């Protein structure tokens, strides 16, 4: 059986790492830079990068609205770090004030950017994720956000303990999967495999 | 909406031996991965930093004078005033980089204490040590370093650099040296990849780099870190040229804020970097950009005016 076709948004960020992980997880990954490419996809992956840069490019090259429409009408999507920010309905700056930036707004989440701090606070560790059996996944958090608030229809898949309490770092809303960290950097394709499973379940 | 911090019953991260490890090679190199396909812009004020962010820069490089002015003014070029760096950090939400002099590890310590996201150990500033570069393993903040060829890139990696950029010839608006350096690095990698094992020992000697690093690059067919380009990029077509030559992203120094219409040009260079392989888009964004920076042809520079020769 041929794997589902997943478009990796390739405007900016760590695209090739996601292409490799999706392939390892049994999907056929293609780089997407044009709106007309959205028609033939079974799923979309929004990579890590700079959310402000990717959002502006989505807007300038006419991808923001078509992508929003596709995701709103049920196309599964996975977002990591910047991708998770773009999927949310609101973004906050690190200090908690609103961030004015283009967003897809398809997930009922408020995402706080750089919530763990600047680069010197970036870290990696082991993370238990609901739906991924042991051992825990190695996760790299790079200037990472967290989910400040989530809607009632959003499921929490993983949290990280911080001095400010447990913070949500992986969330799911139907076919939308968002992670604050970078599963594409640690060589373990299990979160990508979970996404491919979500796509397959919605195809049948 | 429920407040996420009040959630109970969710699973906690396990206490692995390296849980919460900061400053690892992975998180240092990882930030550079997130900048790929993007443009990093030199800025000297908070206002310029905001314009760069609005134009779509993935990061800004905070400095006191752009390379074209360092060239014009002469004298010793040093790390920026911490007040300037902090003002820029407060003005934007994208990563902020700052330059330290080659070998000046205290400037790097100061920049790390300010919380900058990347330190550029840069030949654009006046070198502080004519023999040694900074031991970059000793820092939590990651470093980017310039290189003119593969051997230089590998020596910087051995010292702990987490990102490499071509040096080019900063402050000239002449892309020729960036092309030369990018080609030297990528050709060097292809040559290594074609070598047999015994030939790689000899190559390590010629490159003045460790065999282990040479072997790693030969096997992977690429550097183990992100490779950006810098030094003389002034137009959208320059940026697209460097991307097609194998750069993962672009630094633009004097090319933006020394041009006639910085906002428009910054935006156009961002767009040409994303769509580097699409000449119709590069053509479209190159229209009506106003005056580019007044260039200095590299060939007209005396040897002592060239910055790329700094670093060892």
Coordinates of C-alpha atoms in Angstrom, one line a residue:
Chain A
X1 CA 0.0 0.0 0.0
X2 CA 1.4 3.4 -1.0
X3 CA 1.7 5.8 1.9
X4 CA -0.3 9.0 2.2
X5 CA 1.0 12.1 0.4
X6 CA 2.1 14.7 3.0
X7 CA 3.0 18.2 1.8
X8 CA 5.8 19.8 3.9
X9 CA 5.4 23.6 3.8
X10 CA 8.8 24.7 2.3
X11 CA 8.8 28.4 2.6
X12 CA 11.4 28.5 5.4
X13 CA 12.7 26.3 8.2
X14 CA 13.9 22.7 8.7
X15 CA 12.0 21.2 5.7
X16 CA 14.4 18.4 4.7
X17 CA 14.4 16.9 8.3
X18 CA 10.7 16.5 8.2
X19 CA 10.8 15.0 4.7
X20 CA 13.2 12.3 6.0
X21 CA 11.1 11.6 9.1
X22 CA 7.8 11.4 7.1
X23 CA 9.5 8.9 4.7
X24 CA 10.7 6.9 7.7
X25 CA 7.1 6.9 9.0
X26 CA 5.7 5.5 5.7
X27 CA 4.4 8.7 4.1
X28 CA 5.3 10.2 0.7
X29 CA 6.6 13.7 1.5
X30 CA 6.6 16.5 -1.0
X31 CA 7.8 20.1 -0.6
X32 CA 5.0 22.7 -1.0
X33 CA 5.6 26.3 -2.0
X34 CA 2.5 27.1 -4.2
X35 CA -1.2 27.1 -3.4
X36 CA -2.1 24.8 -6.3
X37 CA 0.0 22.0 -4.8
X38 CA -2.5 21.9 -1.8
X39 CA -5.1 20.0 -3.9
X40 CA -3.4 16.7 -4.1
X41 CA -2.4 16.2 -0.4
X42 CA -3.6 13.8 2.2
X43 CA -2.0 15.8 5.0
X44 CA 0.2 18.9 5.6
X45 CA 3.2 19.4 7.8
X46 CA 4.1 22.8 9.1
X47 CA 7.8 22.7 10.0
X48 CA 9.9 24.6 12.6
X49 CA 11.4 27.9 11.6
X50 CA 10.5 31.5 12.3
X51 CA 6.7 31.8 12.6
X52 CA 6.7 35.5 11.7
X53 CA 8.7 34.8 8.5
X54 CA 6.6 31.8 7.5
X55 CA 3.3 33.6 8.2
X56 CA 4.3 36.6 6.2
X57 CA 5.4 34.5 3.2
X58 CA 2.1 32.5 3.5
X59 CA 0.3 35.8 3.2
X60 CA 2.4 37.4 0.5
X61 CA 2.3 34.3 -1.8
X62 CA -1.4 33.7 -1.4
X63 CA -1.1 30.5 0.6
X64 CA -2.6 31.6 3.9
X65 CA -6.3 31.5 3.0
X66 CA -6.2 28.4 0.8
X67 CA -4.3 26.5 3.5
X68 CA -6.7 27.7 6.2
X69 CA -9.7 26.6 4.1
X70 CA -8.2 23.2 3.5
X71 CA -7.3 22.6 7.2
X72 CA -10.7 23.9 8.3
X73 CA -12.4 21.4 6.0
X74 CA -10.6 18.5 7.6
X75 CA -7.2 18.1 5.9
X76 CA -5.0 16.6 8.7
X77 CA -2.0 18.7 9.7
X78 CA 1.0 18.5 12.0
X79 CA 2.9 21.5 13.2
X80 CA 6.1 21.7 15.1
X81 CA 7.3 24.8 17.0
X82 CA 6.7 27.6 14.5
X83 CA 4.1 25.3 12.8
X84 CA 2.3 24.9 16.1
X85 CA 2.2 28.6 16.6
X86 CA 0.8 29.2 13.1
X87 CA -2.0 26.6 13.6
X88 CA -3.2 28.3 16.8
X89 CA -6.0 30.9 17.1
X90 CA -3.8 33.4 19.0
X91 CA -0.1 33.9 19.5
X92 CA 1.5 35.7 22.5
X93 CA 5.0 37.1 22.8
X94 CA 7.3 35.7 25.5
X95 CA 6.1 38.3 28.0
X96 CA 2.5 37.3 27.4
X97 CA 1.4 40.3 25.3
X98 CA -0.4 39.6 22.0
X99 CA 1.8 39.0 19.0
X100 CA 0.6 40.6 15.8
X101 CA 1.4 38.1 13.1
X102 CA -0.4 36.2 10.4
X103 CA -1.8 32.9 11.7
X104 CA -3.9 30.1 10.3
X105 CA -6.0 30.0 13.4
X106 CA -7.4 26.5 12.8
X107 CA -6.7 25.1 16.3
X108 CA -8.4 26.4 19.5
X109 CA -5.1 27.2 21.2
X110 CA -3.3 30.2 22.5
X111 CA 0.4 29.7 22.0
X112 CA 3.1 31.7 23.9
X113 CA 6.2 32.1 21.8
X114 CA 9.7 31.6 23.3
X115 CA 7.9 30.7 26.5
X116 CA 10.8 28.7 27.8
X117 CA 13.2 31.5 27.1
X118 CA 15.8 32.6 24.6
X119 CA 18.4 30.3 22.9
X120 CA 20.6 29.9 26.0
X121 CA 17.5 28.2 27.7
X122 CA 16.9 25.8 24.8
X123 CA 17.1 22.2 26.1
X124 CA 16.6 18.6 25.2
X125 CA 15.2 15.8 27.3
X126 CA 12.9 12.7 27.3
X127 CA 9.2 13.2 27.0
X128 CA 6.2 10.8 27.5
X129 CA 3.5 11.4 25.0
X130 CA 0.0 10.0 25.1
X131 CA -0.4 7.5 22.3
X132 CA 3.3 6.7 22.0
X133 CA 4.3 3.7 24.0
X134 CA 7.6 3.7 26.1
X135 CA 10.4 4.4 25.8
X136 CA 9.9 8.2 26.0
X137 CA 10.7 10.3 22.9
X138 CA 13.8 12.5 22.9
X139 CA 12.7 16.0 22.4
X140 CA 14.6 19.2 21.5
X141 CA 13.0 22.5 22.6
X142 CA 14.6 25.4 20.8
X143 CA 13.4 28.9 21.8
X144 CA 10.3 26.8 22.2
X145 CA 6.7 27.9 22.8
X146 CA 4.1 26.3 25.0
X147 CA 0.3 26.1 24.8
X148 CA -0.8 28.8 27.2
X149 CA -4.5 28.0 26.9
X150 CA -6.4 25.3 25.0
X151 CA -10.0 25.0 24.1
X152 CA -12.4 22.3 25.3
X153 CA -12.0 20.2 22.2
X154 CA -8.3 20.1 22.4
X155 CA -6.6 17.0 23.9
X156 CA -3.4 17.3 25.9
X157 CA -0.8 14.7 24.8
X158 CA 2.2 15.8 26.7
X159 CA 3.3 18.3 29.3
X160 CA 6.6 19.6 30.7
X161 CA 7.1 20.6 34.3
X162 CA 8.4 24.2 34.7
X163 CA 8.8 26.5 37.7
X164 CA 5.5 28.0 36.6
X165 CA 3.7 24.6 36.7
X166 CA 3.0 21.9 34.1
X167 CA 2.9 23.4 30.6
X168 CA 1.3 21.7 27.6
X169 CA 3.7 20.9 24.8
X170 CA 1.8 18.5 22.6
X171 CA -1.8 18.9 21.7
X172 CA -4.3 17.4 19.4
X173 CA -7.7 18.6 18.0
X174 CA -9.2 16.0 15.6
X175 CA -6.8 15.7 12.7
X176 CA -4.6 18.5 13.9
X177 CA -1.5 17.6 15.9
X178 CA 0.8 20.3 17.3
X179 CA 4.1 20.0 19.2
X180 CA 6.1 22.8 20.8
X181 CA 9.4 20.9 20.3
X182 CA 11.3 19.4 17.3
X183 CA 10.7 15.7 16.8
X184 CA 12.4 16.0 13.4
X185 CA 15.8 16.7 15.0
X186 CA 16.3 13.6 17.1
X187 CA 16.0 10.7 14.7
X188 CA 12.9 9.1 16.2
X189 CA 10.0 9.1 13.8
X190 CA 7.3 8.0 16.3
X191 CA 5.4 11.3 16.4
X192 CA 5.5 11.5 12.6
X193 CA 4.2 7.9 12.6
X194 CA 1.3 9.0 14.9
X195 CA 0.5 11.7 12.4
X196 CA 0.5 9.2 9.5
X197 CA -1.8 7.0 11.6
X198 CA -4.2 9.9 12.1
X199 CA -4.2 10.5 8.3
X200 CA -4.8 6.9 7.5
X201 CA -7.6 6.6 10.1
X202 CA -9.4 9.6 8.5
X203 CA -9.0 8.2 5.0
X204 CA -10.9 5.0 5.7
Chain B
X1 CA -10.9 27.7 27.4
X2 CA -9.1 26.1 30.4
X3 CA -5.8 27.4 31.8
X4 CA -3.2 24.8 30.7
X5 CA -1.2 25.3 33.9
X6 CA -4.1 23.9 36.0
X7 CA -4.3 20.6 34.1
X8 CA -4.0 17.5 36.3
X9 CA -3.6 13.9 35.5
X10 CA -1.5 14.4 32.4
X11 CA 1.7 12.5 32.0
X12 CA 4.9 14.1 33.1
X13 CA 8.2 14.1 31.3
X14 CA 10.4 11.3 32.6
X15 CA 13.5 12.1 34.5
X16 CA 16.0 10.8 31.9
X17 CA 19.7 11.4 32.7
X18 CA 19.9 14.3 30.3
X19 CA 16.5 15.7 30.9
X20 CA 16.6 19.4 30.6
X21 CA 20.1 19.5 29.2
X22 CA 20.9 23.0 27.8
X23 CA 23.7 24.0 25.5
X24 CA 24.0 20.6 23.8
X25 CA 25.3 20.4 20.2
X26 CA 21.8 19.4 19.1
X27 CA 20.1 22.5 20.4
X28 CA 23.0 24.8 19.3
X29 CA 22.9 23.4 15.7
X30 CA 19.2 23.1 15.9
X31 CA 18.5 26.8 16.1
X32 CA 20.5 27.2 12.9
X33 CA 18.3 24.5 11.3
X34 CA 15.3 26.7 12.1
X35 CA 16.9 29.6 10.2
X36 CA 17.3 27.7 7.0
X37 CA 15.8 29.2 3.8
X38 CA 15.8 32.5 5.6
X39 CA 17.6 35.9 5.6
X40 CA 19.6 37.3 8.6
X41 CA 20.0 41.1 8.4
X42 CA 22.5 43.4 9.9
X43 CA 20.9 46.2 11.9
X44 CA 22.3 49.0 14.0
X45 CA 19.2 50.3 15.7
X46 CA 16.0 49.0 17.2
X47 CA 14.0 50.7 14.4
X48 CA 16.0 48.9 11.7
X49 CA 15.5 45.6 13.6
X50 CA 11.7 46.2 13.5
X51 CA 11.9 46.9 9.8
X52 CA 13.9 43.8 9.2
X53 CA 11.4 41.7 11.2
X54 CA 8.5 43.2 9.3
X55 CA 10.2 42.4 6.0
X56 CA 10.4 38.7 7.0
X57 CA 14.0 38.3 8.4
X58 CA 14.5 35.1 10.3
X59 CA 17.0 36.8 12.6
X60 CA 18.9 40.1 13.0
X61 CA 22.6 40.7 13.6
X62 CA 23.0 43.5 16.1
X63 CA 26.0 45.7 15.5
X64 CA 27.2 49.3 15.9
X65 CA 28.2 49.9 12.3
X66 CA 27.5 47.9 9.1
X67 CA 30.6 46.6 7.3
X68 CA 30.5 49.3 4.6
X69 CA 30.8 51.9 7.4
X70 CA 33.5 49.9 9.2
X71 CA 35.4 50.0 5.9
X72 CA 34.8 53.7 5.4
X73 CA 35.6 54.8 9.0
X74 CA 38.7 52.6 9.6
X75 CA 40.0 52.1 13.1
X76 CA 39.4 49.2 15.4
X77 CA 36.0 47.6 15.1
X78 CA 34.7 45.9 18.3
X79 CA 31.7 44.2 19.9
X80 CA 28.6 46.5 20.0
X81 CA 27.6 48.5 23.0
X82 CA 25.5 46.2 25.2
X83 CA 22.8 48.9 25.4
X84 CA 22.5 48.8 21.6
X85 CA 22.3 45.0 21.6
X86 CA 19.6 45.0 24.4
X87 CA 17.5 47.7 22.7
X88 CA 17.5 45.5 19.6
X89 CA 16.6 42.4 21.6
X90 CA 13.7 44.2 23.1
X91 CA 12.5 45.5 19.8
X92 CA 11.9 42.1 18.0
X93 CA 10.7 38.6 18.7
X94 CA 13.0 36.9 16.2
X95 CA 16.5 35.6 17.2
X96 CA 19.2 38.3 17.8
X97 CA 22.8 37.6 16.9
X98 CA 25.8 39.7 17.7
X99 CA 29.4 39.9 16.7
X100 CA 32.5 39.3 18.8
X101 CA 36.1 39.8 17.6
X102 CA 38.0 36.7 16.5
X103 CA 39.6 35.2 19.7
X104 CA 37.9 37.7 22.0
X105 CA 36.3 35.3 24.4
X106 CA 35.3 37.9 26.9
X107 CA 33.3 39.8 24.3
X108 CA 31.6 36.5 23.7
X109 CA 31.0 36.0 27.5
X110 CA 29.4 39.5 27.6
X111 CA 27.1 38.7 24.7
X112 CA 26.1 35.4 26.2
X113 CA 25.3 37.1 29.5
X114 CA 23.1 39.6 27.6
X115 CA 21.1 36.6 26.3
X116 CA 21.8 36.9 22.6
X117 CA 20.7 33.9 20.6
X118 CA 23.9 33.4 18.5
X119 CA 27.4 34.9 18.6
X120 CA 29.2 35.6 15.3
X121 CA 33.0 35.3 15.8
X122 CA 33.5 37.6 12.9
X123 CA 36.3 38.7 10.6
X124 CA 34.4 41.9 10.0
X125 CA 35.6 43.1 13.4
X126 CA 39.2 43.7 14.1
X127 CA 40.7 40.3 15.3
X128 CA 41.8 40.3 19.0
X129 CA 44.0 37.2 18.7
X130 CA 46.1 36.5 15.6
X131 CA 46.6 32.8 16.4
X132 CA 43.6 31.4 18.3
X133 CA 39.9 31.4 17.8
X134 CA 37.4 31.2 20.7
X135 CA 36.9 27.8 22.3
X136 CA 33.3 27.7 21.5
X137 CA 32.6 24.4 23.3
X138 CA 32.9 26.4 26.6
X139 CA 29.7 28.3 25.9
X140 CA 26.0 27.6 26.1
X141 CA 25.2 30.2 23.4
X142 CA 25.9 28.8 19.9
X143 CA 28.5 30.4 17.5
X144 CA 28.5 31.0 13.8
X145 CA 31.9 31.4 12.1
X146 CA 33.0 32.5 8.6
X147 CA 35.0 30.3 6.3
X148 CA 36.7 30.7 2.9
X149 CA 37.2 27.0 2.3
X150 CA 36.5 23.6 3.6
X151 CA 39.6 23.3 5.9
X152 CA 38.7 26.6 7.6
X153 CA 35.1 25.4 8.1
X154 CA 36.3 22.1 9.6
X155 CA 38.7 23.9 12.0
X156 CA 35.9 26.1 13.2
X157 CA 33.7 23.1 13.7
X158 CA 36.4 21.4 15.8
X159 CA 36.4 24.5 18.0
X160 CA 32.7 24.1 18.5
X161 CA 31.0 26.4 15.9
X162 CA 27.4 25.3 15.4
X163 CA 26.9 27.1 12.1
X164 CA 29.2 28.1 9.2
X165 CA 28.9 30.9 6.8
X166 CA 31.0 31.8 3.8
X167 CA 33.0 35.0 4.5
X168 CA 32.7 36.7 1.2
X169 CA 34.0 40.2 1.3
X170 CA 31.7 42.2 3.7
X171 CA 30.7 45.7 2.9
X172 CA 31.5 45.7 -0.8
X173 CA 28.2 44.7 -2.4
X174 CA 30.3 42.5 -4.7
X175 CA 29.1 38.9 -4.5
X176 CA 32.2 37.4 -6.2
X177 CA 34.0 36.4 -3.0
X178 CA 30.9 34.8 -1.5
X179 CA 30.6 32.7 -4.7
X180 CA 34.3 31.8 -4.5
X181 CA 34.0 30.7 -0.9
X182 CA 30.8 28.8 -1.3
X183 CA 32.2 26.9 -4.3
X184 CA 35.4 26.2 -2.4
X185 CA 33.4 24.6 0.5
X186 CA 30.9 22.6 -1.6
X187 CA 33.5 21.5 -4.1
X188 CA 35.7 20.4 -1.2
X189 CA 32.9 18.3 0.2
X190 CA 32.2 16.6 -3.1
X191 CA 35.9 15.9 -3.5
X192 CA 36.0 14.3 0.0
X193 CA 32.9 12.2 -0.7
X194 CA 34.6 10.7 -3.7
X195 CA 37.7 9.7 -1.9
X196 CA 38.7 6.3 -0.6
X197 CA 39.4 5.8 3.1
X198 CA 43.2 6.0 2.7
X199 CA 42.9 9.2 0.7
X200 CA 40.9 10.8 3.5
X201 CA 43.8 10.5 5.9
X202 CA 45.9 12.6 3.5
X203 CA 43.0 15.0 2.9
X204 CA 42.8 15.5 6.7
X205 CA 46.4 16.5 6.7
X206 CA 45.9 18.9 3.8
X207 CA 42.8 20.4 5.3
X208 CA 44.4 20.8 8.8
X209 CA 41.4 19.1 10.3
X210 CA 40.8 15.9 12.3
X211 CA 40.4 12.6 10.4
X212 CA 37.2 11.9 12.3
X213 CA 35.6 15.2 11.1
X214 CA 36.9 14.7 7.6
X215 CA 35.4 11.2 7.5
X216 CA 32.1 12.4 8.9
X217 CA 31.7 15.0 6.2
X218 CA 32.8 12.6 3.5
X219 CA 30.2 10.0 4.5
X220 CA 27.4 12.6 4.9
X221 CA 28.3 14.5 1.8
X222 CA 27.6 17.7 3.7
X223 CA 28.8 19.7 6.8
X224 CA 27.3 18.4 10.1
X225 CA 26.0 22.0 10.6
X226 CA 24.0 24.5 8.5
X227 CA 26.0 26.4 5.9
X228 CA 24.9 30.0 5.2
X229 CA 26.4 32.6 2.9
X230 CA 27.6 36.1 3.7
X231 CA 29.7 38.9 2.3
X232 CA 28.6 41.1 -0.6
X233 CA 25.0 40.0 -1.2
X234 CA 23.2 43.1 -2.4
X235 CA 20.3 42.0 -4.7
X236 CA 17.5 39.4 -4.7
X237 CA 19.3 37.7 -7.6
X238 CA 22.6 37.6 -5.5
X239 CA 20.6 35.8 -2.8
X240 CA 19.0 33.3 -5.2
X241 CA 22.4 32.7 -6.8
X242 CA 23.9 31.7 -3.4
X243 CA 21.0 29.5 -2.6
X244 CA 21.3 27.7 -5.9
X245 CA 25.1 27.3 -5.2
X246 CA 24.2 25.3 -2.0
X247 CA 23.7 27.9 0.7
X248 CA 21.1 27.0 3.4
X249 CA 20.3 30.7 3.9
X250 CA 21.7 34.2 3.5
X251 CA 23.2 36.9 5.7
X252 CA 22.8 40.4 4.3
X253 CA 24.9 43.1 5.9
X254 CA 25.3 46.5 4.3
X255 CA 23.2 45.5 1.3
X256 CA 19.9 46.5 2.8
X257 CA 20.2 49.6 4.9
X258 CA 22.8 51.1 2.6
X259 CA 20.4 50.9 -0.3
X260 CA 17.8 53.4 -1.6
X261 CA 14.7 51.6 -0.3
X262 CA 15.7 49.3 2.5
X263 CA 12.2 48.0 3.3
X264 CA 11.4 47.0 -0.2
X265 CA 14.8 45.5 -0.8
X266 CA 14.8 43.5 2.4
X267 CA 11.4 42.0 1.6
X268 CA 12.5 41.2 -2.0
X269 CA 15.7 39.5 -0.8
X270 CA 13.6 37.4 1.6
X271 CA 11.2 36.4 -1.2
X272 CA 14.0 35.6 -3.6
X273 CA 15.7 33.4 -1.0
X274 CA 12.5 31.3 -0.5
X275 CA 11.8 31.0 -4.2
X276 CA 15.5 30.9 -5.3
X277 CA 14.8 28.2 -7.9
X278 CA 11.9 30.1 -9.5
X279 CA 13.3 32.8 -11.9
X280 CA 9.8 34.3 -12.5
X281 CA 9.4 35.1 -8.9
X282 CA 13.0 36.4 -8.6
X283 CA 12.3 38.7 -11.6
X284 CA 9.0 39.9 -10.1
X285 CA 10.5 40.8 -6.7
X286 CA 13.5 42.5 -8.3
X287 CA 11.4 45.2 -10.0
X288 CA 11.6 48.8 -8.9
X289 CA 13.8 48.3 -5.9
X290 CA 15.5 51.7 -6.2
X291 CA 19.3 52.2 -5.9
X292 CA 21.3 49.2 -4.6
X293 CA 24.2 50.0 -2.3
X294 CA 27.1 51.6 -4.0
X295 CA 29.5 48.8 -4.5
X296 CA 33.2 48.4 -4.2
X297 CA 34.6 46.0 -6.8
X298 CA 36.6 43.4 -4.9
X299 CA 39.5 43.6 -7.3
X300 CA 40.0 47.3 -6.4
X301 CA 40.7 46.5 -2.7
X302 CA 44.3 46.4 -1.5
X303 CA 45.2 43.1 0.3
X304 CA 45.2 44.8 3.7
X305 CA 41.6 46.1 3.0
X306 CA 40.3 42.6 2.6
X307 CA 38.5 41.1 5.6
X308 CA 38.3 37.5 4.4
X309 CA 41.9 36.9 5.1
X310 CA 41.3 37.4 8.8
X311 CA 41.0 34.1 10.7
X312 CA 43.3 31.1 10.6

